[in-house]
Each structure stands twice: as structure tokens, then as C-alpha cells.
CSV table of C-alpha atoms (C1' of nucleotides) in Angstrom, one decimal:
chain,number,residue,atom,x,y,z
H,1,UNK,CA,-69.3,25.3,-9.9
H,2,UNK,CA,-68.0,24.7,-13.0
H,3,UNK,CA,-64.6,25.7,-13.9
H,4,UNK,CA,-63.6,28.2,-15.9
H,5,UNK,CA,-60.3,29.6,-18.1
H,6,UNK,CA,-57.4,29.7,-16.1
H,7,UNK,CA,-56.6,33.4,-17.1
H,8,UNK,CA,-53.8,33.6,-19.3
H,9,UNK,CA,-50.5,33.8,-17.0
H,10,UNK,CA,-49.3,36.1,-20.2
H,11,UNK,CA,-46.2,33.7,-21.1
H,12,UNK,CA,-43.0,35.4,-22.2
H,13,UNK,CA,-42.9,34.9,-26.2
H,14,UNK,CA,-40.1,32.0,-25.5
H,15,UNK,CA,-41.8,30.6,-22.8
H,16,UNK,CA,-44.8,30.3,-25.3
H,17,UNK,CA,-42.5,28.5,-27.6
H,18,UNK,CA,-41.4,26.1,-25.3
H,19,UNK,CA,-45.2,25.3,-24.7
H,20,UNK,CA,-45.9,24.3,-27.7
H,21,UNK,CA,-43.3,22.3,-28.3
H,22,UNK,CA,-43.7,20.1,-25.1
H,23,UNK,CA,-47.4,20.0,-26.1
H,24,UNK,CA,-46.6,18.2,-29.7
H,25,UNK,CA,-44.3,15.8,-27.3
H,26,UNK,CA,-46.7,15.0,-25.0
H,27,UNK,CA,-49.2,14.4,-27.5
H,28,UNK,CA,-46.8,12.0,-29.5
H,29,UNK,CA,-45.9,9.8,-26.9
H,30,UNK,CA,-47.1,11.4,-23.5
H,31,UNK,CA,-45.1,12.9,-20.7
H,32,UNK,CA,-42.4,10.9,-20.4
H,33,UNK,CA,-41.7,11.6,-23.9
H,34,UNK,CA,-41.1,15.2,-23.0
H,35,UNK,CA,-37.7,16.2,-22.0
H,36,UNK,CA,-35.6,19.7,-21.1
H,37,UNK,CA,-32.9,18.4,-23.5
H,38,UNK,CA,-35.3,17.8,-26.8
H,39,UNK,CA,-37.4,21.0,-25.9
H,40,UNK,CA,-34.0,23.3,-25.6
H,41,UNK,CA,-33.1,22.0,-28.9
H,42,UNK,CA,-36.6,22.2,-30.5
H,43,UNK,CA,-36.9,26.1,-29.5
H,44,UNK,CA,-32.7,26.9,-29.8
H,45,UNK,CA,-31.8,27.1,-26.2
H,46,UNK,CA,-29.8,25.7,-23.4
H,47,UNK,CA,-31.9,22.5,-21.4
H,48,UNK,CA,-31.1,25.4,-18.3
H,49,UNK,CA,-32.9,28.6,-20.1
H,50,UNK,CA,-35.6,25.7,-20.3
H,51,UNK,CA,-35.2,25.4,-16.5
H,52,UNK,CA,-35.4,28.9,-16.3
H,53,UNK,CA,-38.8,29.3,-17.6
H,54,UNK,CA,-40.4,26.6,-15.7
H,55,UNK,CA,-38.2,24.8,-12.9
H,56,UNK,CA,-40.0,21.9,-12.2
H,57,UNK,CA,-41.1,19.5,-15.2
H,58,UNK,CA,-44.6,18.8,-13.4
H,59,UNK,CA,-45.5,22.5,-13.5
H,60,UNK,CA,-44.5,22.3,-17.1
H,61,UNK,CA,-47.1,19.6,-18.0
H,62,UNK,CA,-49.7,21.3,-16.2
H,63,UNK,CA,-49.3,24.7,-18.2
H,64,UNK,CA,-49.2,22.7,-21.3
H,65,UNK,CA,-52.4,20.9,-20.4
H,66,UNK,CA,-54.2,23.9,-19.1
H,67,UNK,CA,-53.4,25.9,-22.6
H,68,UNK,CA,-54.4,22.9,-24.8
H,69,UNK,CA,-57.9,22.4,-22.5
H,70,UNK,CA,-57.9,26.9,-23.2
H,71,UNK,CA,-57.1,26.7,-26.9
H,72,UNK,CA,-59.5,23.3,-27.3
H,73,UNK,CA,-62.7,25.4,-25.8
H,74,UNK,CA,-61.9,28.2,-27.7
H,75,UNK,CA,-62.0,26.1,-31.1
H,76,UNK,CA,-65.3,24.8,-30.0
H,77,UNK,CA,-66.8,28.4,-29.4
H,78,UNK,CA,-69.4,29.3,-27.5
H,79,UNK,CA,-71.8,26.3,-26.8
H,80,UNK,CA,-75.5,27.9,-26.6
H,81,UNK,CA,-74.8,30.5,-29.5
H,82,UNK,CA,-78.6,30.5,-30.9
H,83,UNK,CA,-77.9,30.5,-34.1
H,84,UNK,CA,-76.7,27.4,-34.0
H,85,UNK,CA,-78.5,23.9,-33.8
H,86,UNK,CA,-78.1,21.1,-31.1
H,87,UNK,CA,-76.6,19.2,-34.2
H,88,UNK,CA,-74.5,21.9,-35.4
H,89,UNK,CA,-72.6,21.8,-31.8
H,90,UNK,CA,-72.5,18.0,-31.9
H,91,UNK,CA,-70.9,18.0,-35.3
H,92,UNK,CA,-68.6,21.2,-34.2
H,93,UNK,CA,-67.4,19.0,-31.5
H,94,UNK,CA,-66.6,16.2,-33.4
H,95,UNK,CA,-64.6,18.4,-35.9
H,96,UNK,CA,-62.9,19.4,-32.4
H,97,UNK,CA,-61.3,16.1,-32.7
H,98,UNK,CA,-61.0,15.5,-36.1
H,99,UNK,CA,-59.1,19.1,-36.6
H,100,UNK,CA,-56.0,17.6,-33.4
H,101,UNK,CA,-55.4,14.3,-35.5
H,102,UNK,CA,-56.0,15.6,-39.1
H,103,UNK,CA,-53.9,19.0,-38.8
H,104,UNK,CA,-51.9,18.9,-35.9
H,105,UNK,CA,-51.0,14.9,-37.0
H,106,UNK,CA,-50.9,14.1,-33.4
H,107,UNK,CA,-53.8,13.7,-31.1
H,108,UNK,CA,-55.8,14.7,-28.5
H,109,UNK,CA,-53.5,15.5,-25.4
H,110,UNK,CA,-56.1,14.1,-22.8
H,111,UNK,CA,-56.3,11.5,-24.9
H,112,UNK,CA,-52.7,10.5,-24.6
H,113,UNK,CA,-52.5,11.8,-20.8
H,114,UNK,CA,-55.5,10.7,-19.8
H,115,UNK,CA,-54.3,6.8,-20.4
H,116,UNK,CA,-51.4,7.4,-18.0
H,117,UNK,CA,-53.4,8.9,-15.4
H,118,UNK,CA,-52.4,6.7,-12.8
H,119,UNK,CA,-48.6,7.0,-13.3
H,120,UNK,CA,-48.5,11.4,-13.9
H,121,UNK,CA,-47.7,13.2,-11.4
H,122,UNK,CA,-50.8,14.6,-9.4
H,123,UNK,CA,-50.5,18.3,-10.4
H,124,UNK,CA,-51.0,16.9,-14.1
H,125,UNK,CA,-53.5,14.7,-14.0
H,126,UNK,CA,-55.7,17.4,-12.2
H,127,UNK,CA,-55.1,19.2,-15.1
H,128,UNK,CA,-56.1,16.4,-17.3
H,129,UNK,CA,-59.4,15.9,-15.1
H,130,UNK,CA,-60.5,19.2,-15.3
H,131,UNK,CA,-60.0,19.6,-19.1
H,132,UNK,CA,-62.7,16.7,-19.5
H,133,UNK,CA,-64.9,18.5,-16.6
H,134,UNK,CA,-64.6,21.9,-18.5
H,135,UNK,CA,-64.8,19.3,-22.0
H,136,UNK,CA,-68.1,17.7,-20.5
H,137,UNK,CA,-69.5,21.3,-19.7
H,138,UNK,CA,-69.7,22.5,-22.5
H,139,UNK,CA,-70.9,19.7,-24.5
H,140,UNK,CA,-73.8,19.2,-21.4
H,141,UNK,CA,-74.7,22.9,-22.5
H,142,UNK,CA,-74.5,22.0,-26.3
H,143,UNK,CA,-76.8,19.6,-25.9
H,144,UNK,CA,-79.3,22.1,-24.5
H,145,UNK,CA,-82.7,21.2,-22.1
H,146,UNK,CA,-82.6,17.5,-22.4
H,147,UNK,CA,-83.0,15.1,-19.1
H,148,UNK,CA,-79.3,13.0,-19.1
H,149,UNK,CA,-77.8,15.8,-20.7
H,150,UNK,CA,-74.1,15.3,-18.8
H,151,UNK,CA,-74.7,11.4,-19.2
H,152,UNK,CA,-75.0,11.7,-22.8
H,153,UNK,CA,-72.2,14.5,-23.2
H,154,UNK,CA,-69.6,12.1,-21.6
H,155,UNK,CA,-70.6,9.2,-23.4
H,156,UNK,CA,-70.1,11.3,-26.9
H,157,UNK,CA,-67.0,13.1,-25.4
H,158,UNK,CA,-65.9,8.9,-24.4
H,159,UNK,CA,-66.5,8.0,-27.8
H,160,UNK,CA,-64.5,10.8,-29.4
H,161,UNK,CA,-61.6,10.2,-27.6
H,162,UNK,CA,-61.5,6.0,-28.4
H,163,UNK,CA,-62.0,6.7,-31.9
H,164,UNK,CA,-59.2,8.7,-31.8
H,165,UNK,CA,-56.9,5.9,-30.6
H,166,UNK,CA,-58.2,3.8,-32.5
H,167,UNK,CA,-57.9,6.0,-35.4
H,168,UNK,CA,-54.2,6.4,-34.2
H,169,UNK,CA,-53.7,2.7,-33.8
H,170,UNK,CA,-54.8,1.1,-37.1
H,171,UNK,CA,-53.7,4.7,-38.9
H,172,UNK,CA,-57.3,4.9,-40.3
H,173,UNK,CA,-58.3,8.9,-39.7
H,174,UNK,CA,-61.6,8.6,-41.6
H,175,UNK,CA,-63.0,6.5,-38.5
H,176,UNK,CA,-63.1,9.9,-36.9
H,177,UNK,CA,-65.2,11.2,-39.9
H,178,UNK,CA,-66.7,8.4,-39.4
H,179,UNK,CA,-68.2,8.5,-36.4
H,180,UNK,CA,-69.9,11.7,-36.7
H,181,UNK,CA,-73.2,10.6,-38.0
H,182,UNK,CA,-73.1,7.9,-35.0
H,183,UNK,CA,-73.2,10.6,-32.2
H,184,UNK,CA,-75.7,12.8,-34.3
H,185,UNK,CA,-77.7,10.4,-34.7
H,186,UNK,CA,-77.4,9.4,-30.9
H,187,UNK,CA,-78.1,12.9,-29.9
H,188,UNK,CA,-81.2,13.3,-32.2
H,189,UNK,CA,-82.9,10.0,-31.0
H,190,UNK,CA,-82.1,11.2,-27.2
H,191,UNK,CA,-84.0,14.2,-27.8
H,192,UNK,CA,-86.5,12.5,-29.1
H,193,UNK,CA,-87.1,10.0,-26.2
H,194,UNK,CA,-85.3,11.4,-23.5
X,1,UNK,CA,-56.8,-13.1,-43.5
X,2,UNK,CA,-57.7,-12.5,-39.6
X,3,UNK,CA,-54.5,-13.0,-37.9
X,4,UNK,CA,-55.3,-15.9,-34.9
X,5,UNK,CA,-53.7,-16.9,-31.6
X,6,UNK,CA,-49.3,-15.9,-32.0
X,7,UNK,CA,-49.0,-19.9,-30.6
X,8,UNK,CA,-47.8,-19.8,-26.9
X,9,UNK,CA,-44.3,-19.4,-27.0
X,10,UNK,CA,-44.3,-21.7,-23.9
X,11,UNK,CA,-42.4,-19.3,-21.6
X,12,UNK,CA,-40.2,-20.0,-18.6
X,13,UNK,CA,-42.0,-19.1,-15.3
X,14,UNK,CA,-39.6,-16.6,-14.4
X,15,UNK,CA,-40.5,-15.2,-18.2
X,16,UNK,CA,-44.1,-15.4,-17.3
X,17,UNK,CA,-43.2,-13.4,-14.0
X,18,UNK,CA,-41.5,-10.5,-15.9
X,19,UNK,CA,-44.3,-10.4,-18.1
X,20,UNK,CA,-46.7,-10.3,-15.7
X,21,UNK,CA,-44.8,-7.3,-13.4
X,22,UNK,CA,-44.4,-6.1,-17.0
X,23,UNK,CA,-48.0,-5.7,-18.4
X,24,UNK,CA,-49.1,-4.0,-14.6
X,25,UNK,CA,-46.7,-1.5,-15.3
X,26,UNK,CA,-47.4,-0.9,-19.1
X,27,UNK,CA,-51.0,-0.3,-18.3
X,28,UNK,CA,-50.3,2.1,-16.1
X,29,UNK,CA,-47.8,4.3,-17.4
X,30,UNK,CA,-47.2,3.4,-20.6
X,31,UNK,CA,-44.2,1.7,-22.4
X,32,UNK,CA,-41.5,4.4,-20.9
X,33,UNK,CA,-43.2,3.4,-17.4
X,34,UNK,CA,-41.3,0.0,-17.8
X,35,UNK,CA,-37.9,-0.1,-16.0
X,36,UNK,CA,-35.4,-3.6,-16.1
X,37,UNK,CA,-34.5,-2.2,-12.7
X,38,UNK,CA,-38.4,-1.8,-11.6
X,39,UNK,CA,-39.1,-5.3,-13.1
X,40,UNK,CA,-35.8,-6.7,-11.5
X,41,UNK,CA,-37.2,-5.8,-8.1
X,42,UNK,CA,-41.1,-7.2,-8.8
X,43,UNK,CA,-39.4,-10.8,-9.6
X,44,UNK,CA,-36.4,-10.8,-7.2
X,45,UNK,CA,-33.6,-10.9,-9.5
X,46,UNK,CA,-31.7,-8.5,-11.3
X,47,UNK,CA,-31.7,-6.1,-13.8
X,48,UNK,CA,-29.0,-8.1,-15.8
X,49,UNK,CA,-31.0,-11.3,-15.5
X,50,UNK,CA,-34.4,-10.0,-16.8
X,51,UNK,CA,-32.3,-9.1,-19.7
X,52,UNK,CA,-31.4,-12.8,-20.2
X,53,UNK,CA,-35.2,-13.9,-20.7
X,54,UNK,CA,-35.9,-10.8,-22.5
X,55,UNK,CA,-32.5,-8.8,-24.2
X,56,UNK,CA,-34.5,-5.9,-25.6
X,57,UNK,CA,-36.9,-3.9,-24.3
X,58,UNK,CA,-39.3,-3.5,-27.7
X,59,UNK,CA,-39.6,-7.1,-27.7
X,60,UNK,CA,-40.8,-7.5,-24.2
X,61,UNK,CA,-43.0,-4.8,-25.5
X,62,UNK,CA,-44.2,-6.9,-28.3
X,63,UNK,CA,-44.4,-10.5,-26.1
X,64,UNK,CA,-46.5,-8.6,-23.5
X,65,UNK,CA,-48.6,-6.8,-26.0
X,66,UNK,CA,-49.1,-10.5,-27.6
X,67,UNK,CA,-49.9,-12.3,-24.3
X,68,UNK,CA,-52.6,-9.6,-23.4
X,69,UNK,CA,-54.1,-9.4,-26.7
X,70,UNK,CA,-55.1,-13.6,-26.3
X,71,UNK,CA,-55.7,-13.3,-22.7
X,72,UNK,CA,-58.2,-10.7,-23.6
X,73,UNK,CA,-59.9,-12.7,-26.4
X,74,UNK,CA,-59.6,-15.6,-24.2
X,75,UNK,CA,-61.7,-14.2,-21.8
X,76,UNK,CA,-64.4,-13.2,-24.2
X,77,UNK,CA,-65.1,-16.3,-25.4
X,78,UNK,CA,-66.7,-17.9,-28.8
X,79,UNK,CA,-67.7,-14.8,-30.7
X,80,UNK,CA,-70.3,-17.0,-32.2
X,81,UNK,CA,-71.4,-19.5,-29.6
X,82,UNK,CA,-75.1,-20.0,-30.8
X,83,UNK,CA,-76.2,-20.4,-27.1
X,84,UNK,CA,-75.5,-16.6,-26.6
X,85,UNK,CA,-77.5,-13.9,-28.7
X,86,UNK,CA,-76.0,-10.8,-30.3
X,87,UNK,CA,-76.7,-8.6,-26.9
X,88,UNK,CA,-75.4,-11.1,-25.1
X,89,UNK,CA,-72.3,-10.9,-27.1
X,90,UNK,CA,-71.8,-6.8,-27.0
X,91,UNK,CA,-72.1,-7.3,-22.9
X,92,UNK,CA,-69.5,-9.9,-23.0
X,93,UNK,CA,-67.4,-7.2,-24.8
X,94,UNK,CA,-68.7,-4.4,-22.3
X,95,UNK,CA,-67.6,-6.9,-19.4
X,96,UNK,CA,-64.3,-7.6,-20.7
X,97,UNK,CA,-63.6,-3.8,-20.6
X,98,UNK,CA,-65.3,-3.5,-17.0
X,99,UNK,CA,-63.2,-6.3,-15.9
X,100,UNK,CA,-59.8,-4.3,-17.0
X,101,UNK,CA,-60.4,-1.5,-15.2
X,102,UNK,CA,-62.2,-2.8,-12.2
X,103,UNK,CA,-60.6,-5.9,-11.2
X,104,UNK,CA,-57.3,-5.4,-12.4
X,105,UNK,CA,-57.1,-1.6,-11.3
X,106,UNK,CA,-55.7,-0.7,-14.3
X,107,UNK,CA,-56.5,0.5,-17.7
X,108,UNK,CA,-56.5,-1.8,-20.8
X,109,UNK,CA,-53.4,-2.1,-22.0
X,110,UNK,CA,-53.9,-1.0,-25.7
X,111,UNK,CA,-55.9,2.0,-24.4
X,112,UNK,CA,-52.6,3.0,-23.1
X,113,UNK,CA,-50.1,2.1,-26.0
X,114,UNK,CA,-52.5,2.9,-28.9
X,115,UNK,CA,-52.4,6.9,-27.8
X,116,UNK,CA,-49.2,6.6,-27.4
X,117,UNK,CA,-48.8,4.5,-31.2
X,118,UNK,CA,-46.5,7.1,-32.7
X,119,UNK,CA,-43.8,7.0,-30.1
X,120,UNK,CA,-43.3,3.2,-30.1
X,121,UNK,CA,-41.0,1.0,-30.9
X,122,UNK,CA,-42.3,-0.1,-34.7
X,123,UNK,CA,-42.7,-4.2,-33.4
X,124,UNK,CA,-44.8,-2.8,-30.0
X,125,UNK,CA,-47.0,-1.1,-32.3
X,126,UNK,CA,-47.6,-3.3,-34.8
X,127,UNK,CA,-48.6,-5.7,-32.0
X,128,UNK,CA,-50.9,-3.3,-30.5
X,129,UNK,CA,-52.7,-2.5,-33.9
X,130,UNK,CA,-52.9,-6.6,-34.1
X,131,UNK,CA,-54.7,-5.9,-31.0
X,132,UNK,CA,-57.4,-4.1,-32.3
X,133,UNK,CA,-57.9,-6.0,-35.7
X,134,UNK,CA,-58.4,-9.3,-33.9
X,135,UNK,CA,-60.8,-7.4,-31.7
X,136,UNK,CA,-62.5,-6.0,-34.1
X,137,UNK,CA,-62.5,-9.4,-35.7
X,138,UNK,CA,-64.1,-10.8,-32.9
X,139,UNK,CA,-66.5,-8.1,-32.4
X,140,UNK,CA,-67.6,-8.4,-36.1
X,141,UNK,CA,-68.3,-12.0,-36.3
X,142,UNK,CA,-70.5,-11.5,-32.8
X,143,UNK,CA,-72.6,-9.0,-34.2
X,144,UNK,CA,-73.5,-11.5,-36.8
X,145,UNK,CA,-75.1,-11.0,-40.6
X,146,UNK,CA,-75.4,-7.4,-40.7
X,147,UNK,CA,-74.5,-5.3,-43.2
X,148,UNK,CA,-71.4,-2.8,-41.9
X,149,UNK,CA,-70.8,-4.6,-39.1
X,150,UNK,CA,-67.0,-4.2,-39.4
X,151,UNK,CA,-68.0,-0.8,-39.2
X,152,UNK,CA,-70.1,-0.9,-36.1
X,153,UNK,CA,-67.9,-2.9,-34.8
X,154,UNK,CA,-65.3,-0.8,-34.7
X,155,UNK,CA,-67.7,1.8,-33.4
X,156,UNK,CA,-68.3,-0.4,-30.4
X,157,UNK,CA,-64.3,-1.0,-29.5
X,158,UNK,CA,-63.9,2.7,-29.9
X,159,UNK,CA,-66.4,4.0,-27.7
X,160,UNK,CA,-65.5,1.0,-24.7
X,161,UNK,CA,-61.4,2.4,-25.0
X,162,UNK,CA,-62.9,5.9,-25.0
X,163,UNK,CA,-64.6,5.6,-21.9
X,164,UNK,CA,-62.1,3.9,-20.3
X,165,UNK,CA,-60.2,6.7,-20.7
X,166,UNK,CA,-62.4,9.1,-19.6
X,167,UNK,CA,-63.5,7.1,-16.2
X,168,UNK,CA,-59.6,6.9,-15.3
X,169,UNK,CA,-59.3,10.3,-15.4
X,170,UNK,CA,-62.3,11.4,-14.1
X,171,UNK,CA,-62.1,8.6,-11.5
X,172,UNK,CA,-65.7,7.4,-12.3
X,173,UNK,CA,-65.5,3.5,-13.3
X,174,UNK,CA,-69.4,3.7,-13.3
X,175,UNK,CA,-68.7,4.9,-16.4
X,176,UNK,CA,-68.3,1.8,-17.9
X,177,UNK,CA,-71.1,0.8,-16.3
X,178,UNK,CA,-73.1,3.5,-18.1
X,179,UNK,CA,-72.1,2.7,-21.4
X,180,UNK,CA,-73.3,-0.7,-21.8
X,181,UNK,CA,-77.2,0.5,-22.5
X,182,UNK,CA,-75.9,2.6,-24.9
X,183,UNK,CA,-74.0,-0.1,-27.0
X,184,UNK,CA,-76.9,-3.1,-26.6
X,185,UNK,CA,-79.2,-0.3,-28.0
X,186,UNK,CA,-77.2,1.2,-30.8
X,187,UNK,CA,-76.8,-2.5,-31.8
X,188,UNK,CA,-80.3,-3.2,-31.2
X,189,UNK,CA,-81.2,-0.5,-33.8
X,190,UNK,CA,-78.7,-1.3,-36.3
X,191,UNK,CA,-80.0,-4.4,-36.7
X,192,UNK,CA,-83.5,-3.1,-37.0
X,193,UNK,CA,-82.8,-0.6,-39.9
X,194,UNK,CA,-79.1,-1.3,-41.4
N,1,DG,C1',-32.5,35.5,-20.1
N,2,DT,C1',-29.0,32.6,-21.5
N,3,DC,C1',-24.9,30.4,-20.8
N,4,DT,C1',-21.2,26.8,-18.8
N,5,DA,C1',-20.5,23.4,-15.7
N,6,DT,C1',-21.8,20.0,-12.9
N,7,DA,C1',-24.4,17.0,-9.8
N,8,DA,C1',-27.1,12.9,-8.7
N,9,DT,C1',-30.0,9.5,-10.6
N,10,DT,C1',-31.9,6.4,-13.9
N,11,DT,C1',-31.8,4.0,-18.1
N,12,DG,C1',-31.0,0.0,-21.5
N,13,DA,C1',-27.6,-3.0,-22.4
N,14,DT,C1',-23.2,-6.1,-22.2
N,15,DA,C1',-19.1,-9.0,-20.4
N,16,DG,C1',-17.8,-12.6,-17.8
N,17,DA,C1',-17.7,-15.5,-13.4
N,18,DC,C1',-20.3,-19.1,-11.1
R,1,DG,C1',-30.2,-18.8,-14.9
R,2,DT,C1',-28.4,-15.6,-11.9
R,3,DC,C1',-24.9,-12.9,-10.3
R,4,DT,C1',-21.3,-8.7,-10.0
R,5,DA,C1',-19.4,-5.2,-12.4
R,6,DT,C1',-19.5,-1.9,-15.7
R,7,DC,C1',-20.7,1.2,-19.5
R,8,DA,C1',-22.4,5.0,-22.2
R,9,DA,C1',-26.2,7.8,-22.5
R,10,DA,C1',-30.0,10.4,-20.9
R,11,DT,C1',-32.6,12.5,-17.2
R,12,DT,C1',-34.2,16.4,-14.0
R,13,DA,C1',-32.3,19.9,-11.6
R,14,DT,C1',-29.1,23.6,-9.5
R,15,DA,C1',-25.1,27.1,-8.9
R,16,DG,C1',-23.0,30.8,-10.6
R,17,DA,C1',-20.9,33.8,-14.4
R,18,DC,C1',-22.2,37.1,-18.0
DNA sequence: GTCTATAATTTGATAGAC
DNA sequence: GTCTATCAAATTATAGAC
């Protein structure tokens, strides 16, 4: 089975608030860099009204995860819309990534989370697993009938997200723009001999 | 200029201890994963006394960043030992990532800090960026005369921290595994048609 | 929902004895 | 080099008033 949107737990308007600004924390400088003190300030409330709206700083993490994975899907749209090619959807993807780091100037939050896997506590690195499941999905349906399909939609999902760090770490951006024609060029040649 | 080797700062054994118990720890949570208590308790002593080989905490940042970074070219080897051909070159890099995640059970260690490059100490992250220009150094001069190898080579590095990521969180180390064929043949046709 | 107040723990860091 | 002792600050979290 492959997972599907969480359904929206329709977040209070402050609760929202607080959401997004744990997620550009945790995207800066990952879950520990998140705390009830900082988000209070960022959204103009008490670290305890923080508490109110979610008590335990794990379940925080996961909500924020599980509305970024939401929010990055939608982005992408839907992946087998007919009207658009096999290389439209690859180069919609990439923009995917290109569109966190470029206008949000942070990056992906899997990305960041992802890396600290092993040290977050389990409810969030679920989280963080299924938003590359659900990521992986949708690209293995981009990529349409093809034999390897979900082999080749984690290797361009894996490449996406290095670039980005490395993007990050030597502050060069353009590698993400340029490492579009890489993967659509991958994708054609798989297609050609599968 | 391609920065070399920082020159061993020939380090006390205890120092080589805590940098040791240090890099385990960086790798797998991050830089905020790093405790003077936690590191006390891995090298018997205490927190006061890991403070006398390193006072503060971005600089045992930096000195572990350092260490890994020539541990890691270390372990690649020549990049231009004429004995080994270009492919063998891109699987020694492949390896060195496999080796990481595999036998040390824990992600590289600039996968980990680069994502999380905008929250760092300035001296932690310039050492990681070090990390992946003398990489990408080495990876350049391996894939030998080719025009935009620098480019290709940073391709290659992105892709092999990418998928680390990716087979942490998905708990698939195959991954890395998987991605070597990809790499030997991307390079395989770049040097075909450049 | 938001506040004040507070608890219990952890953190990086320093002073000074041995 | 390592220790004890200590510090100021930050952390997650809870109790109870409004």
C-alpha cells in the first residue's frame, strides 16, 4: 500500500503559525535547533501557549514533517497528468528542490532530518521515512511503464537531495540547476534501454 | 589553489580519544548531538577535563571535521595511481561511501554537517565546505582529461551524499550498493561524448 | 488560549586544588 | 592532566490562575 495524505488535522490558525515556524528551524539546523522558547517568540507567545498546542516536542516534529511531506506533493501535482511528459515530471521534480533552497533559502527538511535519522526520536524519523516512501511514489509513477521504475526514482530522488547539500555546503545554488539535465538525461536513456 | 592535508596537529591520545567519541557522535546527530558531558563519559574523565584538550566546542568541531576529511582521502588513495583506471577510481569513491555507512554504522560525517551548514559555528563550516572542495578535488583529478570534469565531479559526490541520506532513512544500505552502476556508467558515457 | 511561576535537567564554560 | 565545585543560561515540561 502506498501511503497517502495524512488528512489535514485542521490546525488552529496559531497552531499553524507555530508550524511553520518550527519547520524553517528544523530546516536551518534540524531538530535540535528547534526550541519552545525561539518558536514562542517567533509567533508572539508564551514557550507554555507553545506547550499548549502541542505538549510533547516529538509530536511537534512529526506534524511539521508530515505538512512539509503534504505541502511538497502538492507542489509536485499530480504525477501521471497526461498532458504532461515523462520529462516534464522529471524537470517538475527537480524544480521541487530547486524552489525549498532558492525561495524558502533553507532546504529540504528530509534533507536535514534525514541525516540525523539515527539520533531523532522514533515518531520523527517515521515521519521522515515515509515522506521519501510517499517522495519515491510519486516519482516511480512519473516515470511511467518502465522496468526499474522505483530503482531509478530513488536514485534521482538520492541525487536531488546530495545536491542540495552540497549546494548548501559550498553555497553554490546553481548546482541544483545544474543537475537537471543530468537526471533528464538519465531518465531518457533508461527508457530507451530499460 | 587546492587546499592539501591541515598537517597532523600531532594530538595527545586522550585528544585522539575525544575526537574519536566525538566524530561517532557528530555523524549521528549532528553537531548539537555532541555533549562535554557525553564525551566525558566515552573517555572516562570529566567534563572539565575534555575542556582542557579542547576549550571550545566549534573548534573540536573544526579538529574533528579536519581529521575526517584526511582520514577519508586517506582511505581513497592516489586519485591518479596509473595502475588504476578511471572506473576503478569512481568505485574507490563509491567504496569509501559504502564503507561509512556500513562499517562504521554511521552516516558520513559532512552528509550530516553540510545540511545542517547554516546553523554552524562559522570555523565548523568552513571545515566542512573544505571537505567537499578537496573531494571534489580528488574526484576531479581521478576522472582524468575530460572536459567538465569538475562538474561531473561534483555530480558524482552529490549523488553518493544523497543516497546516503536516503538509505539511512529508509533503512536500505543496498542503496549504496545500487548506485555504483549508475555512477561507472554515467562516467563511462561522459567520456564517450563530453 | 494565554499567562505566571516553577521544576528538573542539561548545556558550555571557568576557577582553582592536586 | 585530571579533579571538584560552581556558574549562568537554556531546555522540555507541568500546575494553576485568568
Amino acid at each position: 500500500m502506498i501511503p497517502g495524505p495524512m488528512g489535514k488535522q485542521d490546525y488552529s490558525e496559531k497552531a499553524l503559525e507555530i508550524l511553520e515556524a518550527a519547520e524553517v528551524r528544523m530546516r536551518r539546523g534540524g531538530f535540535d535547533a528547534v526550541s519552545y522558547r525561539d518558536l514562542a517568540a517567533d509567533v508572539g507567545i508564551k514557550s507554555s501557549s507553545v506547550h499548549y498546542h502541542f505538549p510533547q516536542k516529538s509530536e511537534l516534529g512529526r506534524a511539521v514533517v508530515e505538512r512539509y511531506t503534504d505541502n511538497f506533493l502538492s507542489f509536485l501535482g499530480a504525477p501521471d497528468a497526461p498532458k504532461n511528459s515523462v520529462e516534464d515530471r522529471v524537470r517538475r521534480l527537480c524544480q521541487g528542490y530547486q524552489h525549498a533552497l532558492t525561495h524558502d533559502k533553507v532546504p529540504c527538511l528530509c534533507c536535514v532530518l534525514g541525516a540525523e535519522s539515527l539520533d531523532l526520536p522514533p515518531v520523527v524519523s517515521e515521519a521522515v521515512s515515509n515522506f521519501f516512501v510517499r517522495l519515491i511514489g510519486w516519482t516511480s509513477t512519473a516515470l511511467g511503464d518502465l522496468s526499474g521504475a522505483e530503482d531509478l526514482a530513488k536514485h534521482l530522488i538520492s541525487t536531488l537531495q546530495g545536491t542540495m547539500v552540497t549546494a548548501l555546503a559550498l553555497k553554490q545554488p546553481q548546482l541544483l540547476i545544474d543537475a537537471e539535465p543530468y537526471l533528464v538525461r538519465l531518465v531518457r536513456q533508461e527508457r530507451r534501454s530499460p
